[in-house]
């Protein structure tokens, strides 16, 4: 499959189309709106299901196989805040707090970007290690912690923010789901796969419809913040994405796994990081980091990034 | 009937602050509080239902002294960085002695 | 199968029984109540899923096959407000605004009635063209617009109401789902059918349980408004239903398709129309149009109408 | 399978693990929380689905087969409030109102305990009569009524409370679902099983995650109420559970059915009973009955009780 | 503009009481009411979203006489056993004559 | 502490009007508003959670002048055809100068 065909394949999946539909609905000022409870319910379902599937896979994967990918993912998590922080200071010319806030977002991971990449790679037909969700859990937290440390030297609400990160609902659901899957194994999977596995992509489609609406309502903020933020969000995604693909191949994840790790590395958090940053760095401007993460980097990855990282993985490792 | 004149303090704030605000008002002397979900718009723009988390509307019935303490604290600690609005009004409360 | 057997088949489906259960729960003053978010979530799911399935079907239907049914459906949409308006003025003796409001409701379509008819026809075993959901989308809007034009000659809130109709959530979900289905085709269908297709009838059952409760709480209003409204709602359904069956056969939809088009034509809107009417015609009495549409025409079609239109289709076209 | 193996099988099911995850999330002070609408939606779904499945089974079960189990279940419902009341008065030394309130809870049944027992017995591989959900519906109401009569000799809000019990949402959904299933039979089942049957255990897993959080937030209340309440909740469960197993074997339910009836008898209500008690006995202390039912008896049954009642059933009837 | 001075009675109570409270206030002379969902904490501890059912916050605009009647009734019938708080304040109402 | 005396205008209306009411109050001078979901009963009967859409409860803190303008507008434009109730009361607002 060539790059254009990949792009087409990605653009015409129900998930990406539903995202566009959401954007269109908001731009047309439709009264379509998801109740907050539906949004929360879908995100609880998706996060737990990702974790659970990862756990079940892990239950029949030898530790030796996971070790290297896990270490590389951890390294990615610890490293990524630095380029983000520097780029924010130098290129966006924002203050310490805003830079650290952006670093926290680009140091963590977007579970939905991960899922979109997974779906894409499966549609392409590549083999894929089963433990990828484990890596998502590993990538989520460390970057946020590093970024907060970058901003604060002394006291403040650091402790509270750390607690918020570690016990935040996305971490609890991902890691908790992982444990439940790990302990209940294939036996458990058989009982609940008609709920957590089969309808999963459809639920994701509905979630992306809502996410499209949320992102579109950020577009006006984008106009205020300016074009530099677009460059920042895309540039960082490309750099982190390439790095992720490279490390993924090095870690032996194969083309499919490397493409997914690339998409994970390229993504920016919009669940765990905002909550932590709002507490630890209240002076940072939410408009900046939410717009960058949600209205620039997320759609870029969803639409162009994922096929790109895949092409890169084929090029370097195929 | 015993109606006691007291102060009703209302705080509208981003919902992320809920846990902290509840601790504050209790620490400063409130005997109880009521929270309703809310959304709104102010100087910091629209606080939508979806993303940045919605607002909460916290009400607490307290003595004048406690009311002033709460508002003072909000002004110093929360107004600079967070989306908050706070006001006080006069109410007459059934069995009001419970709340002071 | 004879008419009585059809009626039994219809009455004993889980959907219709769930509707009765809802009515009973309300009459018994049970504290059973659906959270608003659940009601909204189910309606988002149902509308998007109908559209999506229609779109996928459309993706492998030649345009020529759809053209005639589409034109006839459009004609139905443009025509139906007139009998409704006249009957309301002459027989119910209501004012212009109320008549136009009723015309808007009986000029649009009830998605749930459509679904119930679809399920019924599938249970009977008739062949059915796949693009029927496309026709629902076509039938939803024109009748409302015509009816509003009937009421207003000059200005008012016409523009706003039109915007409300065209970007209303039911239109966006139906048409949007259709586009998503059309573009992602069978490939997309495979990914999400475990969510949007297989559990569909069960979700509809739950929705009808709630709808039964809503309708029952309108029954007291019915007593106030009087018996004429029952005649109005049933008479109009029968006339429009027969017309729909006839045009359906003419358009080559076959017995099954004609029965479904009949049920669609016989139905009255209770999502798109009320929202538009409340804005464009605030003087009109909501009690009148909601009661007619929800507590008369909807249950009539659900229980008796659908098997009747089917019998008619067999009679005329079998 | 020996007792230890059974325990392991039970502990490592996704449902029980999800419950522990919920407890852990609350103890870690995670911000994870289910929207109220999600909790309500899941409970509506679960109750209706239990009833529906029971009804479909009943539709092809001869009345003679159900009669004895039904009578024995009714007897259990009428009897169980008395030991609960006496134990509460003598051992916990609480007043009349509190004792009657506890009796109402231990005289009714927990649908989720029933489901957990069902899942467990199916995993073990025992045969199981299909009409067990019918027995849940029978066990839910009588005990509450008896308990309320124990407390009140004259007037009060008895009538209102009785209405609350009989038209409460759990009764309406269970019995209503039963009727829908009974009338629509296997035909109906085919239409909706992809919604009400296949994903059922997964939905139950999510529900138990929430229940774990609710129970954990009761743990501090437990410390206040004291250790006697734990003995009360466990002792009563064991006594009622053994009685249920015994009667189940006597009624010819077989080992599997007797184990499930044991778990039902051992359980305490936390949906129907609290609502009724709060109205009929406002002087009773909710902290007492909610803590006993939710933080003592429920987890005991979920974790240890169910395998125990099964072992007992094997011992006495295997 | 006709602004009529009236009393706004606010009752926060456990949601189980909704049906009964609505009947009470209507029986005692209220022409309408507004309810918002709420949660809160008071002398009877946290009333959480989940289990024991949440609270409701019922507001009704009435004449002074009706206000006193409602509060009286609450004090006698509901305060002893239920989680309730109630207070009254002064408001100026558009077309206020509708509500007396 | 700077507490500024201002007016709190509360509007309860059918939720369909939300977009229009928000535009109105902003156009007439409000610097912000807070909305909570509500349901209720009045002269037009029960406005239930389900069908006709619920109510909203919109609050805005404004100067007396703006308050009167808003209420005037409501009385003329909305009271004849829609389910609406509106009232005003006195509050003391922290950093109140932000809202005028
Ligand atoms: N004038 C106002 N009247 C009522 N609520 C307001 C007003 N201004 C702000 N708010 C509420 O307070 C929140 C924070 O306001 P702000 O800090 O100005 O962005 C908003 O989201 C509104 O819910
Ligand atoms: N001082 C207070 N201020 C505001 N709301 C209160 C206060 N005290 C109690 N409440 C509310 O009234 C409910 C019942 O209070 P209580 O009966 O004291 O447990 C609580 O759940 C709160 O929602
Ligand atoms: N006396 C009242 N006190 C509080 N709220 C009221 C009152 N009357 C009406 N309302 C609210 O205003 C809405 C519309 O009232 P109406 O236009 O009288 O039907 C109702 O649904 C209630 O939410
Ligand atoms: Na995240
Ligand atoms: Na409609
Ligand atoms: Na129960």
Short mmCIF file of C-alpha atoms in Angstrom, two decimals, chain A residues 154-279:
data_model
loop_
_atom_site.label_atom_id
_atom_site.label_comp_id
_atom_site.label_asym_id
_atom_site.label_seq_id
_atom_site.Cartn_x
_atom_site.Cartn_y
_atom_site.Cartn_z
CA UNK A 154 10.03 24.76 45.91
CA UNK A 155 6.77 23.75 47.57
CA UNK A 156 3.52 25.02 46.16
CA UNK A 157 0.82 22.55 45.37
CA UNK A 158 3.26 20.01 43.96
CA UNK A 159 2.22 17.21 46.29
CA UNK A 160 -1.44 17.63 45.56
CA UNK A 161 -0.78 17.72 41.81
CA UNK A 162 1.31 14.58 42.00
CA UNK A 163 -1.47 12.81 43.85
CA UNK A 164 -3.87 14.06 41.21
CA UNK A 165 -1.71 12.59 38.44
CA UNK A 166 -1.14 9.24 40.08
CA UNK A 167 -4.70 8.67 41.19
CA UNK A 168 -6.33 10.48 38.29
CA UNK A 169 -9.15 8.58 36.69
CA UNK A 170 -7.30 7.81 33.47
CA UNK A 171 -4.41 6.20 35.36
CA UNK A 172 -6.71 4.27 37.69
CA UNK A 173 -8.83 2.97 34.83
CA UNK A 174 -5.90 2.08 32.56
CA UNK A 175 -3.75 0.45 35.23
CA UNK A 176 -6.73 -0.99 37.08
CA UNK A 177 -8.14 -2.46 33.87
CA UNK A 178 -4.69 -3.86 33.15
CA UNK A 179 -4.58 -5.59 36.51
CA UNK A 180 -8.10 -6.95 36.15
CA UNK A 181 -7.17 -8.31 32.71
CA UNK A 182 -3.86 -9.70 33.91
CA UNK A 183 -5.44 -11.56 36.81
CA UNK A 184 -8.55 -12.84 35.09
CA UNK A 185 -6.76 -13.76 31.85
CA UNK A 186 -8.39 -15.51 28.90
CA UNK A 187 -11.05 -17.02 31.19
CA UNK A 188 -12.16 -13.54 32.16
CA UNK A 189 -11.90 -12.29 28.60
CA UNK A 190 -14.39 -14.87 27.38
CA UNK A 191 -16.98 -13.58 29.85
CA UNK A 192 -16.78 -9.93 28.95
CA UNK A 193 -15.48 -9.63 25.41
CA UNK A 194 -18.97 -9.08 24.00
CA UNK A 195 -18.96 -5.88 26.03
CA UNK A 196 -15.36 -4.66 26.19
CA UNK A 197 -13.96 -5.89 22.88
CA UNK A 198 -16.51 -6.33 20.12
CA UNK A 199 -18.45 -3.06 20.39
CA UNK A 200 -15.28 -1.13 21.22
CA UNK A 201 -14.64 0.54 17.86
CA UNK A 202 -18.25 1.66 17.60
CA UNK A 203 -18.08 3.27 21.03
CA UNK A 204 -14.87 4.96 19.97
CA UNK A 205 -16.66 6.32 16.89
CA UNK A 206 -19.30 7.94 19.07
CA UNK A 207 -16.61 9.35 21.36
CA UNK A 208 -14.78 10.89 18.41
CA UNK A 209 -18.00 12.55 17.29
CA UNK A 210 -18.06 14.34 20.62
CA UNK A 211 -14.35 15.08 20.53
CA UNK A 212 -14.82 16.73 17.15
CA UNK A 213 -17.37 19.07 18.68
CA UNK A 214 -15.08 19.91 21.58
CA UNK A 215 -12.13 20.56 19.29
CA UNK A 216 -14.18 22.76 16.97
CA UNK A 217 -15.25 24.96 19.86
CA UNK A 218 -11.52 25.56 20.44
CA UNK A 219 -10.93 26.80 16.89
CA UNK A 220 -11.80 30.38 17.73
CA UNK A 221 -9.24 30.27 20.54
CA UNK A 222 -6.74 29.07 17.96
CA UNK A 223 -7.23 32.20 15.93
CA UNK A 224 -6.40 34.33 18.95
CA UNK A 225 -3.37 32.35 20.00
CA UNK A 226 -1.99 32.49 16.53
CA UNK A 227 -0.26 30.52 13.88
CA UNK A 228 2.89 29.84 15.88
CA UNK A 229 0.95 27.44 18.07
CA UNK A 230 0.04 25.38 15.00
CA UNK A 231 3.69 25.12 14.05
CA UNK A 232 4.55 24.23 17.62
CA UNK A 233 1.93 21.48 17.83
CA UNK A 234 2.73 19.98 14.45
CA UNK A 235 6.51 20.29 14.72
CA UNK A 236 6.60 18.64 18.10
CA UNK A 237 4.33 15.84 16.92
CA UNK A 238 6.58 15.13 13.96
CA UNK A 239 9.76 15.14 16.01
CA UNK A 240 8.32 13.00 18.83
CA UNK A 241 6.59 10.76 16.32
CA UNK A 242 9.77 10.02 14.41
CA UNK A 243 11.60 9.39 17.67
CA UNK A 244 8.86 7.00 18.78
CA UNK A 245 8.95 5.06 15.51
CA UNK A 246 12.73 4.78 15.73
CA UNK A 247 12.71 3.55 19.31
CA UNK A 248 9.85 1.21 18.54
CA UNK A 249 11.84 -0.48 15.77
CA UNK A 250 14.88 -0.60 18.03
CA UNK A 251 12.80 -2.26 20.73
CA UNK A 252 11.69 -4.92 18.32
CA UNK A 253 8.03 -3.92 18.11
CA UNK A 254 7.96 -4.52 14.37
CA UNK A 255 6.55 -2.10 11.80
CA UNK A 256 3.04 -2.08 13.26
CA UNK A 257 4.14 -1.64 16.84
CA UNK A 258 6.66 1.04 15.93
CA UNK A 259 3.97 3.01 14.06
CA UNK A 260 1.70 2.88 17.11
CA UNK A 261 4.50 3.87 19.49
CA UNK A 262 5.26 6.75 17.10
CA UNK A 263 1.65 7.94 17.28
CA UNK A 264 1.70 7.65 21.08
CA UNK A 265 4.92 9.64 21.33
CA UNK A 266 3.53 12.25 18.93
CA UNK A 267 0.34 12.72 20.91
CA UNK A 268 -0.47 15.18 23.69
CA UNK A 269 -2.60 14.45 26.73
CA UNK A 270 -5.98 16.07 27.26
CA UNK A 271 -7.31 14.18 30.24
CA UNK A 272 -4.58 13.55 32.81
CA UNK A 273 -2.37 16.55 32.09
CA UNK A 274 -4.95 19.38 32.16
CA UNK A 275 -6.27 18.29 35.54
CA UNK A 276 -2.79 18.12 37.06
CA UNK A 277 -1.58 21.36 35.49
CA UNK A 278 -4.62 23.34 36.60
CA UNK A 279 -3.78 22.47 40.19
#
